[in-house]
mmCIF file of C-alpha atoms in Angstrom:
data_model
loop_
_atom_site.group_PDB
_atom_site.id
_atom_site.type_symbol
_atom_site.label_atom_id
_atom_site.label_comp_id
_atom_site.label_asym_id
_atom_site.label_seq_id
_atom_site.Cartn_x
_atom_site.Cartn_y
_atom_site.Cartn_z
ATOM 1 C CA UNK A 8 41.630 1.744 -25.742
ATOM 2 C CA UNK A 9 45.027 3.315 -25.362
ATOM 3 C CA UNK A 10 46.577 3.956 -22.092
ATOM 4 C CA UNK A 11 44.615 6.261 -19.889
ATOM 5 C CA UNK A 12 42.032 6.745 -22.721
ATOM 6 C CA UNK A 13 39.039 4.837 -23.689
ATOM 7 C CA UNK A 14 36.752 5.457 -26.608
ATOM 8 C CA UNK A 15 33.097 5.548 -25.557
ATOM 9 C CA UNK A 16 29.863 6.269 -27.456
ATOM 10 C CA UNK A 17 27.208 9.022 -27.033
ATOM 11 C CA UNK A 18 23.795 9.017 -28.617
ATOM 12 C CA UNK A 19 24.427 11.989 -30.846
ATOM 13 C CA UNK A 20 27.401 10.510 -32.715
ATOM 14 C CA UNK A 21 27.041 9.779 -36.431
ATOM 15 C CA UNK A 22 29.117 7.106 -38.308
ATOM 16 C CA UNK A 23 30.736 7.997 -41.657
ATOM 17 C CA UNK A 24 32.603 5.128 -43.432
ATOM 18 C CA UNK A 25 32.715 3.160 -40.132
ATOM 19 C CA UNK A 26 34.267 6.195 -38.314
ATOM 20 C CA UNK A 27 32.546 7.794 -35.358
ATOM 21 C CA UNK A 28 32.106 11.570 -35.548
ATOM 22 C CA UNK A 29 33.176 12.881 -33.269
ATOM 23 C CA UNK A 30 35.262 10.482 -31.386
ATOM 24 C CA UNK A 31 34.740 10.585 -27.615
ATOM 25 C CA UNK A 32 37.517 9.808 -25.142
ATOM 26 C CA UNK A 33 36.956 9.234 -21.416
ATOM 27 C CA UNK A 34 39.305 8.135 -18.567
ATOM 28 C CA UNK A 35 40.232 4.454 -18.507
ATOM 29 C CA UNK A 36 38.129 2.871 -15.854
ATOM 30 C CA UNK A 37 41.392 1.446 -14.250
ATOM 31 C CA UNK A 38 42.138 4.977 -13.160
ATOM 32 C CA UNK A 39 39.277 5.040 -10.809
ATOM 33 C CA UNK A 40 39.417 1.401 -9.736
ATOM 34 C CA UNK A 41 43.056 1.789 -8.623
ATOM 35 C CA UNK A 42 42.108 4.918 -6.544
ATOM 36 C CA UNK A 43 43.978 7.338 -8.736
ATOM 37 C CA UNK A 44 42.777 10.950 -8.538
ATOM 38 C CA UNK A 45 41.430 12.159 -11.868
ATOM 39 C CA UNK A 46 43.351 15.453 -11.686
ATOM 40 C CA UNK A 47 43.949 17.383 -14.949
ATOM 41 C CA UNK A 48 47.658 16.481 -14.653
ATOM 42 C CA UNK A 49 46.713 12.920 -15.553
ATOM 43 C CA UNK A 50 45.100 14.244 -18.775
ATOM 44 C CA UNK A 51 47.934 16.541 -19.630
ATOM 45 C CA UNK A 52 50.503 13.810 -19.050
ATOM 46 C CA UNK A 53 48.556 11.229 -20.982
ATOM 47 C CA UNK A 54 48.242 13.730 -23.827
ATOM 48 C CA UNK A 55 52.051 14.194 -23.959
ATOM 49 C CA UNK A 56 52.842 10.532 -23.793
ATOM 50 C CA UNK A 57 50.120 9.269 -26.103
ATOM 51 C CA UNK A 58 50.434 12.094 -28.753
ATOM 52 C CA UNK A 59 50.862 9.691 -31.719
ATOM 53 C CA UNK A 60 47.757 7.849 -30.917
ATOM 54 C CA UNK A 61 45.700 11.084 -30.411
ATOM 55 C CA UNK A 62 47.054 12.631 -33.697
ATOM 56 C CA UNK A 63 46.114 9.535 -35.592
ATOM 57 C CA UNK A 64 42.594 9.504 -33.987
ATOM 58 C CA UNK A 65 42.203 13.236 -34.788
ATOM 59 C CA UNK A 66 43.281 12.623 -38.564
ATOM 60 C CA UNK A 67 40.757 9.883 -38.849
ATOM 61 C CA UNK A 68 37.777 11.255 -36.938
ATOM 62 C CA UNK A 69 38.719 15.044 -37.261
ATOM 63 C CA UNK A 70 36.868 15.862 -34.015
ATOM 64 C CA UNK A 71 37.787 14.576 -30.452
ATOM 65 C CA UNK A 72 35.558 15.183 -27.486
ATOM 66 C CA UNK A 73 37.304 14.728 -24.142
ATOM 67 C CA UNK A 74 34.714 13.913 -21.460
ATOM 68 C CA UNK A 75 35.026 12.962 -17.795
ATOM 69 C CA UNK A 76 38.468 14.401 -17.111
ATOM 70 C CA UNK A 77 37.483 16.953 -14.481
ATOM 71 C CA UNK A 78 38.794 19.990 -16.289
ATOM 72 C CA UNK A 79 37.382 22.692 -14.069
ATOM 73 C CA UNK A 80 38.874 26.115 -14.841
ATOM 74 C CA UNK A 81 40.276 28.333 -17.670
ATOM 75 C CA UNK A 82 43.707 27.662 -16.250
ATOM 76 C CA UNK A 83 43.326 24.032 -16.362
ATOM 77 C CA UNK A 84 41.900 24.236 -19.860
ATOM 78 C CA UNK A 85 44.980 26.354 -20.752
ATOM 79 C CA UNK A 86 47.146 23.566 -19.417
ATOM 80 C CA UNK A 87 45.328 21.106 -21.552
ATOM 81 C CA UNK A 88 45.945 23.173 -24.686
ATOM 82 C CA UNK A 89 49.627 23.591 -23.976
ATOM 83 C CA UNK A 90 50.059 19.834 -23.424
ATOM 84 C CA UNK A 91 49.270 19.146 -27.112
ATOM 85 C CA UNK A 92 52.319 21.381 -28.190
ATOM 86 C CA UNK A 93 50.545 23.298 -30.961
ATOM 87 C CA UNK A 94 51.581 26.838 -31.772
ATOM 88 C CA UNK A 95 49.103 29.559 -30.902
ATOM 89 C CA UNK A 96 47.380 31.607 -33.520
ATOM 90 C CA UNK A 97 46.770 35.158 -32.636
ATOM 91 C CA UNK A 98 43.183 36.315 -33.291
ATOM 92 C CA UNK A 99 43.841 38.817 -36.013
ATOM 93 C CA UNK A 100 41.192 39.562 -38.635
ATOM 94 C CA UNK A 101 38.344 37.558 -37.085
ATOM 95 C CA UNK A 102 34.872 39.100 -36.827
ATOM 96 C CA UNK A 103 33.599 37.666 -33.438
ATOM 97 C CA UNK A 104 33.903 39.673 -30.347
ATOM 98 C CA UNK A 105 36.164 37.778 -27.833
ATOM 99 C CA UNK A 106 38.057 38.511 -24.588
ATOM 100 C CA UNK A 107 41.309 36.957 -23.373
ATOM 101 C CA UNK A 108 40.708 35.007 -20.311
ATOM 102 C CA UNK A 109 44.028 33.522 -19.359
ATOM 103 C CA UNK A 110 47.126 32.472 -21.398
ATOM 104 C CA UNK A 111 45.875 31.139 -24.777
ATOM 105 C CA UNK A 112 42.238 30.903 -23.656
ATOM 106 C CA UNK A 113 39.532 33.265 -24.949
ATOM 107 C CA UNK A 114 35.828 33.539 -24.626
ATOM 108 C CA UNK A 115 33.993 32.095 -27.635
ATOM 109 C CA UNK A 116 31.745 34.384 -29.592
ATOM 110 C CA UNK A 117 30.248 36.826 -27.045
ATOM 111 C CA UNK A 118 27.034 37.505 -29.069
ATOM 112 C CA UNK A 119 23.722 37.412 -27.082
ATOM 113 C CA UNK A 120 22.303 34.105 -26.065
ATOM 114 C CA UNK A 121 19.215 34.375 -28.176
ATOM 115 C CA UNK A 122 21.326 34.567 -31.414
ATOM 116 C CA UNK A 123 22.298 31.668 -33.436
ATOM 117 C CA UNK A 124 25.739 31.668 -34.939
ATOM 118 C CA UNK A 125 25.574 29.990 -38.424
ATOM 119 C CA UNK A 126 28.035 27.291 -39.725
ATOM 120 C CA UNK A 127 31.476 28.278 -40.565
ATOM 121 C CA UNK A 128 35.154 27.285 -40.756
ATOM 122 C CA UNK A 129 36.968 29.438 -38.181
ATOM 123 C CA UNK A 130 38.257 32.640 -39.986
ATOM 124 C CA UNK A 131 37.654 31.120 -43.337
ATOM 125 C CA UNK A 132 37.313 34.814 -44.648
ATOM 126 C CA UNK A 133 40.948 35.510 -44.060
ATOM 127 C CA UNK A 134 44.133 33.922 -45.498
ATOM 128 C CA UNK A 135 45.653 32.964 -41.996
ATOM 129 C CA UNK A 136 43.248 30.807 -40.178
ATOM 130 C CA UNK A 137 43.725 28.109 -37.287
ATOM 131 C CA UNK A 138 44.301 24.592 -38.264
ATOM 132 C CA UNK A 139 42.865 23.380 -34.929
ATOM 133 C CA UNK A 140 40.273 24.656 -32.387
ATOM 134 C CA UNK A 141 39.713 23.778 -28.772
ATOM 135 C CA UNK A 142 36.496 24.524 -26.975
ATOM 136 C CA UNK A 143 35.976 24.128 -23.202
ATOM 137 C CA UNK A 144 32.682 23.983 -21.278
ATOM 138 C CA UNK A 145 33.206 25.744 -17.895
ATOM 139 C CA UNK A 146 29.501 26.285 -17.319
ATOM 140 C CA UNK A 147 26.978 24.070 -19.066
ATOM 141 C CA UNK A 148 23.942 25.712 -20.414
ATOM 142 C CA UNK A 149 20.513 25.570 -18.761
ATOM 143 C CA UNK A 150 19.200 24.501 -22.126
ATOM 144 C CA UNK A 151 20.265 24.743 -25.849
ATOM 145 C CA UNK A 152 23.734 26.260 -26.544
ATOM 146 C CA UNK A 153 25.145 23.250 -28.336
ATOM 147 C CA UNK A 154 28.181 23.665 -30.711
ATOM 148 C CA UNK A 155 27.011 21.652 -33.749
ATOM 149 C CA UNK A 156 29.702 20.329 -35.999
ATOM 150 C CA UNK A 157 29.688 19.157 -39.555
ATOM 151 C CA UNK A 158 32.093 17.300 -41.968
ATOM 152 C CA UNK A 159 33.073 19.824 -44.512
ATOM 153 C CA UNK A 160 33.881 17.282 -47.332
ATOM 154 C CA UNK A 161 30.330 15.913 -47.060
ATOM 155 C CA UNK A 162 28.886 19.288 -47.526
ATOM 156 C CA UNK A 163 31.063 19.743 -50.508
ATOM 157 C CA UNK A 164 30.064 16.421 -52.003
ATOM 158 C CA UNK A 165 26.293 17.182 -51.575
ATOM 159 C CA UNK A 166 26.497 20.633 -52.856
ATOM 160 C CA UNK A 167 28.497 19.418 -55.787
ATOM 161 C CA UNK A 168 25.842 16.824 -56.742
ATOM 162 C CA UNK A 169 22.892 19.173 -56.209
ATOM 163 C CA UNK A 170 24.369 22.352 -57.725
ATOM 164 C CA UNK A 171 27.286 21.476 -59.904
ATOM 165 C CA UNK A 172 27.189 24.941 -61.827
ATOM 166 C CA UNK A 173 27.033 26.884 -58.690
ATOM 167 C CA UNK A 174 29.949 25.086 -57.168
ATOM 168 C CA UNK A 175 31.960 25.431 -60.394
ATOM 169 C CA UNK A 176 31.491 29.182 -60.137
ATOM 170 C CA UNK A 177 32.603 29.126 -56.532
ATOM 171 C CA UNK A 178 35.641 27.263 -57.493
ATOM 172 C CA UNK A 179 36.464 29.496 -60.345
ATOM 173 C CA UNK A 180 35.723 32.932 -58.713
ATOM 174 C CA UNK A 181 35.968 32.360 -54.977
ATOM 175 C CA UNK A 182 34.181 34.770 -52.620
ATOM 176 C CA UNK A 183 34.462 38.465 -51.591
ATOM 177 C CA UNK A 184 33.576 39.321 -47.883
ATOM 178 C CA UNK A 185 32.629 42.788 -46.987
ATOM 179 C CA UNK A 186 32.021 43.991 -43.494
ATOM 180 C CA UNK A 187 31.706 47.493 -41.689
ATOM 181 C CA UNK A 188 33.613 47.624 -38.393
ATOM 182 C CA UNK A 189 33.015 50.153 -35.725
ATOM 183 C CA UNK A 190 35.716 51.807 -33.662
ATOM 184 C CA UNK A 191 34.977 49.729 -30.604
ATOM 185 C CA UNK A 192 33.595 46.312 -29.954
ATOM 186 C CA UNK A 193 29.783 45.721 -29.999
ATOM 187 C CA UNK A 194 28.867 42.812 -27.913
ATOM 188 C CA UNK A 195 25.287 42.834 -29.119
ATOM 189 C CA UNK A 196 26.411 41.692 -32.515
ATOM 190 C CA UNK A 197 27.857 38.295 -33.660
ATOM 191 C CA UNK A 198 30.206 40.211 -35.849
ATOM 192 C CA UNK A 199 30.671 43.117 -33.482
ATOM 193 C CA UNK A 200 34.432 43.123 -33.219
ATOM 194 C CA UNK A 201 35.814 46.698 -33.778
ATOM 195 C CA UNK A 202 38.665 47.527 -35.891
ATOM 196 C CA UNK A 203 40.884 48.321 -33.081
ATOM 197 C CA UNK A 204 40.577 44.893 -31.495
ATOM 198 C CA UNK A 205 40.435 43.203 -34.971
ATOM 199 C CA UNK A 206 43.881 44.670 -35.770
ATOM 200 C CA UNK A 207 45.204 44.941 -32.118
ATOM 201 C CA UNK A 208 45.973 48.636 -32.602
ATOM 202 C CA UNK A 209 44.349 52.041 -32.406
ATOM 203 C CA UNK A 210 46.582 53.370 -35.143
ATOM 204 C CA UNK A 211 44.800 53.508 -38.532
ATOM 205 C CA UNK A 212 48.208 53.289 -40.446
ATOM 206 C CA UNK A 213 49.205 50.137 -38.367
ATOM 207 C CA UNK A 214 45.741 48.694 -39.063
ATOM 208 C CA UNK A 215 46.119 49.254 -42.741
ATOM 209 C CA UNK A 216 49.506 47.483 -42.726
ATOM 210 C CA UNK A 217 48.066 44.523 -40.706
ATOM 211 C CA UNK A 218 45.014 44.326 -43.061
ATOM 212 C CA UNK A 219 47.246 44.511 -46.262
ATOM 213 C CA UNK A 220 49.191 41.381 -44.873
ATOM 214 C CA UNK A 221 45.854 39.660 -44.742
ATOM 215 C CA UNK A 222 44.966 40.762 -48.297
ATOM 216 C CA UNK A 223 42.221 43.003 -47.004
ATOM 217 C CA UNK A 224 41.336 46.460 -48.206
ATOM 218 C CA UNK A 225 40.148 49.158 -45.718
ATOM 219 C CA UNK A 226 38.036 52.158 -46.598
ATOM 220 C CA UNK A 227 37.726 54.560 -43.574
ATOM 221 C CA UNK A 228 34.252 55.943 -42.736
ATOM 222 C CA UNK A 229 33.106 58.431 -40.306
ATOM 223 C CA UNK A 230 32.520 56.048 -37.502
ATOM 224 C CA UNK A 231 34.543 52.943 -38.521
ATOM 225 C CA UNK A 232 35.997 51.261 -41.461
ATOM 226 C CA UNK A 233 34.698 49.127 -44.388
ATOM 227 C CA UNK A 234 36.819 46.096 -44.984
ATOM 228 C CA UNK A 235 36.812 44.049 -48.163
ATOM 229 C CA UNK A 236 38.469 40.573 -48.368
ATOM 230 C CA UNK A 237 38.928 38.639 -51.513
ATOM 231 C CA UNK A 238 38.381 37.238 -53.902
ATOM 232 C CA UNK A 239 39.466 34.305 -51.577
ATOM 233 C CA UNK A 240 38.846 30.573 -52.240
ATOM 234 C CA UNK A 241 35.582 29.057 -51.205
ATOM 235 C CA UNK A 242 36.752 25.432 -51.802
ATOM 236 C CA UNK A 243 39.953 24.212 -50.538
ATOM 237 C CA UNK A 244 41.869 20.968 -50.795
ATOM 238 C CA UNK A 245 42.456 19.188 -47.443
ATOM 239 C CA UNK A 246 45.857 18.046 -48.363
ATOM 240 C CA UNK A 247 46.321 15.690 -45.274
ATOM 241 C CA UNK A 248 43.195 13.721 -46.486
ATOM 242 C CA UNK A 249 43.245 14.537 -50.178
ATOM 243 C CA UNK A 250 39.703 15.728 -50.383
ATOM 244 C CA UNK A 251 38.030 18.920 -51.189
ATOM 245 C CA UNK A 252 36.230 20.822 -48.360
ATOM 246 C CA UNK A 253 33.544 23.518 -48.149
ATOM 247 C CA UNK A 254 35.935 25.890 -46.641
ATOM 248 C CA UNK A 255 34.097 29.252 -46.437
ATOM 249 C CA UNK A 256 31.763 31.369 -44.183
ATOM 250 C CA UNK A 257 29.246 31.868 -47.161
ATOM 251 C CA UNK A 258 26.243 30.726 -45.225
ATOM 252 C CA UNK A 259 27.300 32.438 -41.883
ATOM 253 C CA UNK A 260 27.885 35.801 -43.740
ATOM 254 C CA UNK A 261 24.720 35.687 -45.855
ATOM 255 C CA UNK A 262 22.484 34.593 -43.091
ATOM 256 C CA UNK A 263 24.139 36.099 -39.904
ATOM 257 C CA UNK A 264 26.502 39.073 -40.560
ATOM 258 C CA UNK A 265 23.786 41.463 -39.546
ATOM 259 C CA UNK A 266 23.806 44.371 -37.137
ATOM 260 C CA UNK A 267 23.171 48.181 -37.272
ATOM 261 C CA UNK A 268 26.143 48.585 -39.646
ATOM 262 C CA UNK A 269 25.934 45.461 -41.956
ATOM 263 C CA UNK A 270 23.378 44.039 -44.382
ATOM 264 C CA UNK A 271 24.116 40.249 -44.620
ATOM 265 C CA UNK A 272 22.917 40.242 -48.341
ATOM 266 C CA UNK A 273 25.838 42.463 -49.054
ATOM 267 C CA UNK A 274 28.327 40.721 -46.804
ATOM 268 C CA UNK A 275 29.417 37.988 -49.334
ATOM 269 C CA UNK A 276 29.351 37.975 -53.011
ATOM 270 C CA UNK A 277 31.014 35.714 -55.764
ATOM 271 C CA UNK A 278 34.672 36.818 -56.296
ATOM 272 C CA UNK A 279 33.548 38.638 -59.626
ATOM 273 C CA UNK A 280 31.234 40.777 -57.569
ATOM 274 C CA UNK A 281 27.938 39.010 -58.731
ATOM 275 C CA UNK A 282 25.259 38.458 -55.990
ATOM 276 C CA UNK A 283 24.802 34.892 -54.592
ATOM 277 C CA UNK A 284 21.474 33.012 -55.202
ATOM 278 C CA UNK A 285 19.572 33.128 -51.959
ATOM 279 C CA UNK A 286 17.656 29.843 -52.675
ATOM 280 C CA UNK A 287 20.973 27.915 -52.950
ATOM 281 C CA UNK A 288 22.326 29.584 -49.807
ATOM 282 C CA UNK A 289 19.413 28.570 -47.752
ATOM 283 C CA UNK A 290 19.403 25.121 -49.232
ATOM 284 C CA UNK A 291 23.108 24.795 -48.252
ATOM 285 C CA UNK A 292 21.972 25.788 -44.781
ATOM 286 C CA UNK A 293 19.594 22.809 -44.706
ATOM 287 C CA UNK A 294 22.241 20.471 -45.777
ATOM 288 C CA UNK A 295 24.547 21.771 -43.108
ATOM 289 C CA UNK A 296 21.850 21.139 -40.454
ATOM 290 C CA UNK A 297 21.049 17.707 -41.883
ATOM 291 C CA UNK A 298 24.569 16.438 -41.684
ATOM 292 C CA UNK A 299 25.491 18.161 -38.338
ATOM 293 C CA UNK A 300 26.128 16.473 -34.992
ATOM 294 C CA UNK A 301 25.061 18.421 -31.815
ATOM 295 C CA UNK A 302 25.610 17.060 -28.407
ATOM 296 C CA UNK A 303 24.707 18.764 -25.139
ATOM 297 C CA UNK A 304 27.653 20.357 -23.325
ATOM 298 C CA UNK A 305 28.667 18.786 -19.955
ATOM 299 C CA UNK A 306 30.702 20.854 -17.637
ATOM 300 C CA UNK A 307 34.414 19.899 -18.052
ATOM 301 C CA UNK A 308 34.035 18.778 -21.722
ATOM 302 C CA UNK A 309 36.935 19.693 -24.065
ATOM 303 C CA UNK A 310 36.412 19.566 -27.722
ATOM 304 C CA UNK A 311 39.185 19.574 -30.274
ATOM 305 C CA UNK A 312 38.321 20.014 -33.889
ATOM 306 C CA UNK A 313 40.323 20.022 -37.073
ATOM 307 C CA UNK A 314 39.368 23.349 -38.767
ATOM 308 C CA UNK A 315 40.381 22.174 -42.149
ATOM 309 C CA UNK A 316 37.757 19.413 -41.922
ATOM 310 C CA UNK A 317 34.906 20.655 -39.704
ATOM 311 C CA UNK A 318 32.456 23.497 -39.738
ATOM 312 C CA UNK A 319 30.875 24.599 -36.504
ATOM 313 C CA UNK A 320 28.088 26.804 -35.304
ATOM 314 C CA UNK A 321 26.364 27.775 -32.019
ATOM 315 C CA UNK A 322 22.727 27.247 -31.042
ATOM 316 C CA UNK A 323 20.810 29.939 -28.969
ATOM 317 C CA UNK A 324 20.680 28.983 -25.230
ATOM 318 C CA UNK A 325 19.122 29.734 -21.897
ATOM 319 C CA UNK A 326 21.900 31.315 -19.561
ATOM 320 C CA UNK A 327 24.174 30.621 -17.905
ATOM 321 C CA UNK A 328 26.610 29.192 -20.478
ATOM 322 C CA UNK A 329 30.431 29.659 -20.559
ATOM 323 C CA UNK A 330 32.251 27.920 -23.340
ATOM 324 C CA UNK A 331 35.994 29.067 -23.888
ATOM 325 C CA UNK A 332 38.124 28.554 -26.897
ATOM 326 C CA UNK A 333 41.776 28.486 -28.044
ATOM 327 C CA UNK A 334 43.099 28.729 -31.555
ATOM 328 C CA UNK A 335 46.122 27.019 -32.891
ATOM 329 C CA UNK A 336 48.218 27.393 -36.075
#
């Protein structure tokens, strides 16, 4: 317990080295017994005054779920994000279709509810990615719609033990990601972000300049553009914790980057251009599922994850569901 926060347990948590994943924080019961109103201002002020405690807890558990704090709207969620003091990361180069809601708040991936979104580190396919992600449940799903999370270093460890030669090739060559972008956004696709919103311009020259800053090559097509990123590392060192992490979108690209323009089997290759072995990719998917934690969203939940340490996904759901997101440098 620390100030206005108390750690609680939920059934879906897992324990790794005596550390709960995720950590779950709720209001200190004293707030309700003293008649205090659980307004969002109590949460934002508590975050500011207890930042060292929260930072320490995030470094240890790598995911924090804030539950029971009565965050009710995108504006209040934006206030919560702002209270942490993290710098915003512009969403340039990401594949998912998103819309700005207010301030630093965006919709999460807007792909149809019957589609699963495979495990990935946010924007792992580009050099500049967020270090932290916030999610906020404004409308809880009728059923399904969880955002499973998994510890990246555990995935690396299991893959290294099971497929040492494959992992060695990944570490040596990295990965190349290839995606065909349309002119405009395609909300029916989980990777349907068009090139104009991807690069925040409708000028092809400006798009090429911004792509080049990301290390991305563009090849213009009749109705869009082919983007090639890489070779880019598939395994990274989480320096703050001194451990290697499975920092890539390999499974997501190979199993999920599919629409009218894209063949997922061609979406990702080894960095030398050689194809990836399908059997190992699908076994990695099984490992991700086995190690993951998935809790049902509750209205008002705010989840903060360390993008260096945690992969996330999205399960299919029965509407309505509205989960918003914010990305931080």
